[in-house]
């Protein structure tokens, strides 16, 4: 589905990615975890064609769409226009399929995207990416600045896209616990290099990963995960 | 009373041409963040070209249409030179447009000479409440209003218009969804050229144009455009009408040589006011 080999990306003289290799198979959910400035967003923007690699190879099978860090909507355009613009590359501009996925957006479709709550904006960002009917969805910081219940609801949607539509998902997360919980495999990236990769279960048991990314032993996310079915998403 | 009516209507017509030039500034600035200093060249070239085409025997209508399209082509050329290379900083592009504006002088003098040129517009006058008003004034006003309505429809209703608005709103995300921001910038420059060209074919029957008329047109157009902070076409229309009427009144009751000074004074006052309002917001 996605193959990246020895990718090098620079901003001027500064090297942001220094020989990154990564693979995503069909229907896989893969996590990309690492500290601030590790190069996660740089990798996603390179995959999206916004940045040009200085060296290395990448091969994307099918279409890749990105949900960018911080949502990056068109704030002064309506929700519906934001969604329709997501289909610029593909053919079908009818946002009906996104409204079916996120019925809450239907009511907001004439509102300017900039006036929405963080959770609603993230739904629009995911919806806009889905409008291009992608085969791979790359999500940058899904949980950034959102209440846990909102995150749980978005996670449920990502799982559904993966399980029911077979969409491959690359999930960038600061919250490693959340990422490991959702995904099958993960890559850990530090200072532009992949320092560890493997199944999430394995990684979660490695002492170094636990120390650096999982902190103590409290299981915050699980709590919210269990409550997701019964409780309404908070706004 | 009939003199006042005369001044107001001629001022509205003149204001419409400022508004058209101004909307060109707005469309280009919104999409590319570039202030196009060559904006005044579009109406001048279109006006001069129309006069030439008419003397070559092209009928009215056809000559104007060709000249407006020529404005669009020149707008596109300016765009290619100014922003064709992706990643050019807006300030560098601005300097390039300034250079092109001066280059246009040379071309215009070689092709058309340095004497003012005009051509007849709609002949005849209409009687309005005792004042005899040239029909050309009404033509200018109607065409400009229709153009602004079409612009609103274009940006508000069409997919291409939304794509342009997306580039203005968030260029990073525009690229993310697959919009070529450079190509949209070129569309904006071409549209700016068409709007400037339209202003030129409308204004030349009212005021003869020569190669250096671009200064007056550009200053007035820019002053109209900053009414909406260089971002809103409709506010450029309001700005143009205010300017046009103010200048016509000054010219009619006082001294016609002060036209441009009036525009500059209004523009500076607005800019100072907008800047102080902005910094007040930032302090809050
Ligand atoms: N536009 C840019 N120009 C120059 N350097 C940049 C730019 N964007 C990112 N960088 C640098 O590249 C490196 C990788 O940044 P990147 O945004 O990819 O990190 P990240 O892993 O996404 O971090 P975060 O978790 O904070 O989002 C950092 O050192 C950053 O300072
Ligand atoms: Mg990032």
Coordinates of C-alpha atoms in Angstrom, one line a residue, chain B residues 10 30 64 74 79 109 124 168 179 187 192 230 248 254 258 272:
Chain B
X10 CA -20.5 61.4 -13.3
X30 CA -6.6 37.7 -1.9
X64 CA -14.1 46.5 -26.6
X74 CA -1.6 40.7 -20.2
X79 CA 1.1 36.7 -13.3
X109 CA 4.8 54.6 -26.1
X124 CA -26.6 61.1 -26.7
X168 CA -7.0 32.9 0.0
X179 CA -5.4 22.7 -5.6
X187 CA -6.3 32.6 -12.8
X192 CA -7.5 41.0 -12.5
X230 CA -7.8 44.5 -0.1
X248 CA -16.5 64.8 -8.8
X254 CA -13.6 73.6 -6.4
X258 CA -7.1 68.0 -7.0
X272 CA -4.1 55.0 9.4

